[in-house]
PDB file of C-alpha atoms in Angstrom:
ATOM      1  CA  VAL E   1     -46.074  39.954  -7.235  1.00 44.00           C
ATOM      2  CA  ILE E   2     -42.396  39.017  -6.840  1.00 49.00           C
ATOM      3  CA  VAL E   3     -43.274  35.812  -4.994  1.00 46.00           C
ATOM      4  CA  MET E   4     -45.816  34.830  -7.649  1.00 48.00           C
ATOM      5  CA  ALA E   5     -43.380  35.571 -10.491  1.00 51.00           C
ATOM      6  CA  ALA E   6     -40.589  33.504  -8.980  1.00 52.00           C
ATOM      7  CA  THR E   7     -39.814  30.106 -10.469  1.00 54.00           C
ATOM      8  CA  PRO E   8     -41.646  27.353  -8.594  1.00 54.00           C
ATOM      9  CA  SER E   9     -39.399  25.354  -6.285  1.00 53.00           C
ATOM     10  CA  MET E  10     -40.286  22.159  -8.134  1.00 54.00           C
ATOM     11  CA  ALA E  11     -38.545  23.511 -11.223  1.00 53.00           C
ATOM     12  CA  LEU E  12     -35.287  23.985  -9.322  1.00 53.00           C
ATOM     13  CA  ARG E  13     -33.251  20.847  -8.987  1.00 55.00           C
ATOM     14  CA  ARG E  14     -30.009  20.266  -7.284  1.00 53.00           C
ATOM     15  CA  HIS E  15     -27.712  17.672  -8.764  1.00 47.00           C
ATOM     16  CA  ARG E  16     -24.881  16.085  -6.868  1.00 53.00           C
ATOM     17  CA  VAL E  17     -22.202  14.549  -8.987  1.00 53.00           C
ATOM     18  CA  ASP E  18     -20.897  11.393  -7.312  1.00 70.00           C
ATOM     19  CA  HIS E  19     -17.231  11.083  -6.491  1.00 78.00           C
ATOM     20  CA  PRO E  20     -15.523   9.806  -9.661  1.00 83.00           C
ATOM     21  CA  PHE E  21     -14.472   6.567  -7.938  1.00 85.00           C
ATOM     22  CA  PHE E  22     -17.676   5.873  -5.964  1.00 88.00           C
ATOM     23  CA  ASN E  23     -19.101   2.382  -6.409  1.00 89.00           C
ATOM     24  CA  ARG E  24     -16.204   1.245  -8.604  1.00 90.00           C
ATOM     25  CA  THR E  25     -13.859  -1.688  -8.178  1.00 93.00           C
ATOM     26  CA  ALA E  26     -10.191  -1.277  -9.010  1.00 92.00           C
ATOM     27  CA  VAL E  27      -7.550  -3.904  -9.672  1.00 94.00           C
ATOM     28  CA  SER E  28      -4.035  -2.555  -9.488  1.00 91.00           C
ATOM     29  CA  GLY E  29      -0.445  -3.330  -8.798  1.00 89.00           C
ATOM     30  CA  TYR E  30       2.713  -1.484  -8.075  1.00 84.00           C
ATOM     31  CA  PHE E  31       6.446  -1.929  -8.074  1.00 85.00           C
ATOM     32  CA  GLY E  32       9.130   0.249  -6.626  1.00 82.00           C
ATOM     33  CA  ALA E  33      12.132   0.561  -4.375  1.00 79.00           C
ATOM     34  CA  GLY E  34      12.042  -0.346  -0.692  1.00 76.00           C
ATOM     35  CA  ILE E  35      14.259   1.573   1.707  1.00 75.00           C
ATOM     36  CA  PRO E  36      15.355  -0.215   4.908  1.00 72.00           C
ATOM     37  CA  VAL E  37      14.746   1.735   8.124  1.00 71.00           C
ATOM     38  CA  GLY E  38      14.985   0.935  11.829  1.00 68.00           C
ATOM     39  CA  GLU E  39      16.229  -2.578  12.604  1.00 65.00           C
ATOM     40  CA  PHE E  40      16.494  -3.410   8.900  1.00 65.00           C
ATOM     41  CA  SER E  41      19.176  -0.779   8.382  1.00 65.00           C
ATOM     42  CA  SER E  42      21.038  -1.330  11.655  1.00 60.00           C
ATOM     43  CA  GLU E  43      24.615  -2.596  11.737  1.00 60.00           C
ATOM     44  CA  LYS E  44      24.296  -3.878  15.326  1.00 58.00           C
ATOM     45  CA  LEU E  45      24.345  -7.626  16.008  1.00 57.00           C
ATOM     46  CA  GLY E  46      21.035  -9.170  14.986  1.00 56.00           C
ATOM     47  CA  GLY E  47      20.030  -6.096  12.989  1.00 58.00           C
ATOM     48  CA  GLY E  48      19.249  -6.062   9.307  1.00 60.00           C
ATOM     49  CA  ASN E  49      22.265  -4.326   7.748  1.00 63.00           C
ATOM     50  CA  HIS E  50      20.401  -4.239   4.400  1.00 65.00           C
ATOM     51  CA  GLU E  51      21.235  -2.322   1.268  1.00 58.00           C
ATOM     52  CA  SER E  52      18.796   0.353   0.192  1.00 61.00           C
ATOM     53  CA  GLY E  53      16.896   0.057  -3.039  1.00 67.00           C
ATOM     54  CA  ALA E  54      15.184  -3.275  -2.510  1.00 79.00           C
ATOM     55  CA  PHE E  55      12.649  -4.339  -5.097  1.00 82.00           C
ATOM     56  CA  ASP E  56       8.968  -4.220  -4.018  1.00 87.00           C
ATOM     57  CA  TRP E  57       5.879  -5.428  -5.847  1.00 92.00           C
ATOM     58  CA  SER E  58       2.224  -5.705  -4.908  1.00 92.00           C
ATOM     59  CA  ALA E  59      -1.144  -6.770  -6.338  1.00 96.00           C
ATOM     60  CA  GLU E  60      -4.327  -5.150  -5.016  1.00 95.00           C
ATOM     61  CA  ILE E  61      -8.084  -5.101  -5.376  1.00 97.00           C
ATOM     62  CA  GLU E  62     -10.311  -2.464  -3.810  1.00 96.00           C
ATOM     63  CA  HIS E  63     -13.920  -1.306  -3.943  1.00 96.00           C
ATOM     64  CA  PHE E  64     -15.080   2.268  -3.278  1.00 94.00           C
ATOM     65  CA  VAL E  65     -17.890   1.761  -0.759  1.00 94.00           C
ATOM     66  CA  ALA E  66     -18.547   5.480  -0.165  1.00 93.00           C
ATOM     67  CA  PRO E  67     -17.589   8.668  -2.005  1.00 91.00           C
ATOM     68  CA  GLY E  68     -13.800   8.725  -1.810  1.00 92.00           C
ATOM     69  CA  LEU E  69     -13.479   5.743   0.581  1.00 95.00           C
ATOM     70  CA  SER E  70     -12.353   2.293  -0.499  1.00 96.00           C
ATOM     71  CA  LEU E  71     -11.766  -1.054   1.198  1.00 97.00           C
ATOM     72  CA  GLY E  72      -9.115  -3.263  -0.318  1.00 97.00           C
ATOM     73  CA  LEU E  73      -6.928  -6.350  -0.082  1.00 97.00           C
ATOM     74  CA  ASN E  74      -3.305  -6.600  -1.104  1.00 95.00           C
ATOM     75  CA  ILE E  75      -0.434  -9.023  -1.278  1.00 96.00           C
ATOM     76  CA  SER E  76       3.118  -7.739  -1.552  1.00 93.00           C
ATOM     77  CA  HIS E  77       6.719  -8.903  -1.554  1.00 92.00           C
ATOM     78  CA  THR E  78      10.050  -7.159  -0.862  1.00 86.00           C
ATOM     79  CA  SER E  79      13.601  -8.513  -1.192  1.00 84.00           C
ATOM     80  CA  PHE E  80      16.686  -6.933   0.400  1.00 80.00           C
ATOM     81  CA  ASP E  81      20.323  -7.982  -0.001  1.00 76.00           C
ATOM     82  CA  ASP E  82      22.571  -7.734   3.039  1.00 71.00           C
ATOM     83  CA  ASN E  83      25.298  -5.039   2.868  1.00 65.00           C
ATOM     84  CA  GLU E  84      28.047  -7.347   4.101  1.00 67.00           C
ATOM     85  CA  PHE E  85      27.102 -10.649   2.453  1.00 63.00           C
ATOM     86  CA  GLY E  86      25.430  -9.266  -0.708  1.00 59.00           C
ATOM     87  CA  GLU E  87      23.619 -11.877  -2.775  1.00 63.00           C
ATOM     88  CA  HIS E  88      24.594 -14.572  -0.290  1.00 70.00           C
ATOM     89  CA  LEU E  89      22.151 -13.317   2.349  1.00 75.00           C
ATOM     90  CA  GLU E  90      18.751 -12.098   1.287  1.00 78.00           C
ATOM     91  CA  THR E  91      15.744 -11.018   3.347  1.00 80.00           C
ATOM     92  CA  ASN E  92      12.325 -11.594   1.816  1.00 84.00           C
ATOM     93  CA  ILE E  93       9.296  -9.903   3.340  1.00 86.00           C
ATOM     94  CA  ARG E  94       5.797 -11.083   2.427  1.00 90.00           C
ATOM     95  CA  PHE E  95       2.679  -9.174   3.417  1.00 91.00           C
ATOM     96  CA  PHE E  96      -1.017  -9.982   3.057  1.00 94.00           C
ATOM     97  CA  GLY E  97      -3.668  -7.670   4.409  1.00 96.00           C
ATOM     98  CA  GLY E  98      -6.410  -5.131   4.040  1.00 97.00           C
ATOM     99  CA  PHE E  99      -6.445  -1.372   3.688  1.00 97.00           C
ATOM    100  CA  LEU E 100      -8.616   1.728   3.683  1.00 97.00           C
ATOM    101  CA  ARG E 101      -7.936   4.457   1.150  1.00 96.00           C
ATOM    102  CA  TYR E 102      -9.467   7.941   1.197  1.00 96.00           C
ATOM    103  CA  VAL E 103      -9.237   9.793  -2.124  1.00 95.00           C
ATOM    104  CA  VAL E 104      -9.843  13.550  -2.049  1.00 94.00           C
ATOM    105  CA  GLU E 105     -12.144  14.771  -4.816  1.00 90.00           C
ATOM    106  CA  THR E 106     -10.618  17.520  -6.937  1.00 91.00           C
ATOM    107  CA  SER E 107     -11.609  19.285 -10.140  1.00 87.00           C
ATOM    108  CA  GLY E 108      -8.475  18.227 -12.014  1.00 85.00           C
ATOM    109  CA  PRO E 109      -7.058  14.904 -13.146  1.00 89.00           C
ATOM    110  CA  VAL E 110      -4.918  14.428  -9.984  1.00 93.00           C
ATOM    111  CA  TYR E 111      -6.546  13.043  -6.827  1.00 95.00           C
ATOM    112  CA  PRO E 112      -4.505  12.987  -3.586  1.00 97.00           C
ATOM    113  CA  PHE E 113      -5.115  10.104  -1.181  1.00 97.00           C
ATOM    114  CA  LEU E 114      -4.307   8.783   2.284  1.00 98.00           C
ATOM    115  CA  ARG E 115      -4.005   5.087   3.060  1.00 97.00           C
ATOM    116  CA  PHE E 116      -4.003   2.930   6.209  1.00 97.00           C
ATOM    117  CA  GLY E 117      -3.647  -0.846   6.283  1.00 96.00           C
ATOM    118  CA  PHE E 118      -3.107  -3.868   8.478  1.00 96.00           C
ATOM    119  CA  GLY E 119      -2.261  -7.487   7.905  1.00 95.00           C
ATOM    120  CA  SER E 120       0.104 -10.389   8.374  1.00 93.00           C
ATOM    121  CA  MET E 121       3.829 -10.282   7.651  1.00 90.00           C
ATOM    122  CA  GLU E 122       6.385 -13.050   7.304  1.00 87.00           C
ATOM    123  CA  LEU E 123      10.166 -12.684   7.079  1.00 82.00           C
ATOM    124  CA  GLU E 124      12.445 -15.150   5.365  1.00 82.00           C
ATOM    125  CA  PHE E 125      16.241 -15.125   5.575  1.00 78.00           C
ATOM    126  CA  GLU E 126      17.880 -17.034   2.753  1.00 79.00           C
ATOM    127  CA  ASN E 127      21.378 -17.962   1.652  1.00 76.00           C
ATOM    128  CA  PRO E 128      22.701 -20.945  -0.356  1.00 70.00           C
ATOM    129  CA  GLU E 129      23.056 -23.135   2.786  1.00 76.00           C
ATOM    130  CA  PHE E 130      19.878 -22.402   4.744  1.00 73.00           C
ATOM    131  CA  LEU E 131      16.403 -20.910   4.746  1.00 73.00           C
ATOM    132  CA  ASP E 132      15.115 -19.432   8.000  1.00 74.00           C
ATOM    133  CA  GLU E 133      11.447 -18.335   8.099  1.00 76.00           C
ATOM    134  CA  SER E 134       9.831 -16.333  10.870  1.00 73.00           C
ATOM    135  CA  GLU E 135       6.369 -16.875  12.274  1.00 77.00           C
ATOM    136  CA  HIS E 136       3.617 -14.704  10.820  1.00 82.00           C
ATOM    137  CA  SER E 137       3.187 -11.471  12.744  1.00 85.00           C
ATOM    138  CA  GLY E 138       0.949  -8.426  12.570  1.00 90.00           C
ATOM    139  CA  SER E 139       1.838  -5.349  10.578  1.00 92.00           C
ATOM    140  CA  LEU E 140       0.543  -1.861   9.900  1.00 94.00           C
ATOM    141  CA  HIS E 141       1.160   0.481   7.023  1.00 91.00           C
ATOM    142  CA  VAL E 142       0.382   4.140   6.400  1.00 96.00           C
ATOM    143  CA  GLY E 143       0.990   6.306   3.410  1.00 95.00           C
ATOM    144  CA  GLY E 144      -0.302   8.703   0.852  1.00 96.00           C
ATOM    145  CA  GLY E 145       0.098   9.777  -2.707  1.00 96.00           C
ATOM    146  CA  GLY E 146      -1.829  10.761  -5.763  1.00 95.00           C
ATOM    147  CA  LEU E 147      -3.868   9.173  -8.543  1.00 92.00           C
ATOM    148  CA  PHE E 148      -3.474  10.683 -11.991  1.00 93.00           C
ATOM    149  CA  MET E 149      -6.398   9.888 -14.307  1.00 90.00           C
ATOM    150  CA  VAL E 150      -5.092   8.953 -17.749  1.00 91.00           C
ATOM    151  CA  GLY E 151      -8.543   7.968 -19.031  1.00 88.00           C
ATOM    152  CA  GLU E 152     -11.987   7.303 -17.563  1.00 84.00           C
ATOM    153  CA  TYR E 153     -10.975   3.819 -16.369  1.00 86.00           C
ATOM    154  CA  ILE E 154      -7.160   4.058 -16.202  1.00 90.00           C
ATOM    155  CA  SER E 155      -5.009   5.879 -13.672  1.00 90.00           C
ATOM    156  CA  LEU E 156      -1.386   6.048 -12.601  1.00 91.00           C
ATOM    157  CA  ASN E 157      -0.659   5.921  -8.885  1.00 89.00           C
ATOM    158  CA  ALA E 158       2.384   7.437  -7.158  1.00 90.00           C
ATOM    159  CA  SER E 159       2.706   6.837  -3.433  1.00 90.00           C
ATOM    160  CA  ALA E 160       4.952   6.500  -0.414  1.00 89.00           C
ATOM    161  CA  LEU E 161       4.083   3.717   2.018  1.00 88.00           C
ATOM    162  CA  TYR E 162       5.621   2.990   5.414  1.00 87.00           C
ATOM    163  CA  THR E 163       5.176  -0.570   6.710  1.00 85.00           C
ATOM    164  CA  PHE E 164       5.795  -1.556  10.320  1.00 86.00           C
ATOM    165  CA  GLY E 165       5.902  -5.265  11.181  1.00 83.00           C
ATOM    166  CA  PHE E 166       5.736  -6.634  14.710  1.00 82.00           C
ATOM    167  CA  THR E 167       8.637  -8.976  13.935  1.00 75.00           C
ATOM    168  CA  ASP E 168      10.746  -8.686  17.099  1.00 70.00           C
ATOM    169  CA  GLU E 169      11.487 -12.421  17.136  1.00 63.00           C
ATOM    170  CA  ALA E 170      12.573 -12.629  13.486  1.00 56.00           C
ATOM    171  CA  GLN E 171      16.340 -12.682  13.109  1.00 55.00           C
ATOM    172  CA  VAL E 172      19.029 -14.631  11.329  1.00 50.00           C
ATOM    173  CA  GLY E 173      20.005 -17.655  13.390  1.00 53.00           C
ATOM    174  CA  ASP E 174      23.520 -18.961  12.649  1.00 48.00           C
ATOM    175  CA  ALA E 175      24.395 -16.997   9.491  1.00 44.00           C
TER     176      ALA E 175
END
């Protein structure tokens, strides 16, 4: 009697709500402060000796190909002034590449994420008398942060990103 009185299995449905970003394309950009580390902050001969607080900007496009997982492209630029020579010696770093972002689904308006990317980096050393550009080299970046949903199609993104460029041969020549 209990089996016959139970609701038929066809009447029970399970619904899966897709990840809020799945199958969406996002166009975004960011700006912030770059902090020199490693060779860029070194005072040894041939090192960077750069001031902290460089200006960074980036433009990005990404598409969420699976729940929480996106593939994207970005272009970014950073400019550092040298500690010793100030405005008279500037290092410009240009990056173009791709990235993977994994956004964790949560019940609230904040979504944490992890990010991994790769691409091509070019360094440029500039002062009023000369311009010295490096060859393009490979680079990797890793980071994480959070997306805060302001509306259904608008979010604010806060993140920390570490970029490593394979730029061993890039240095100021006769500065």
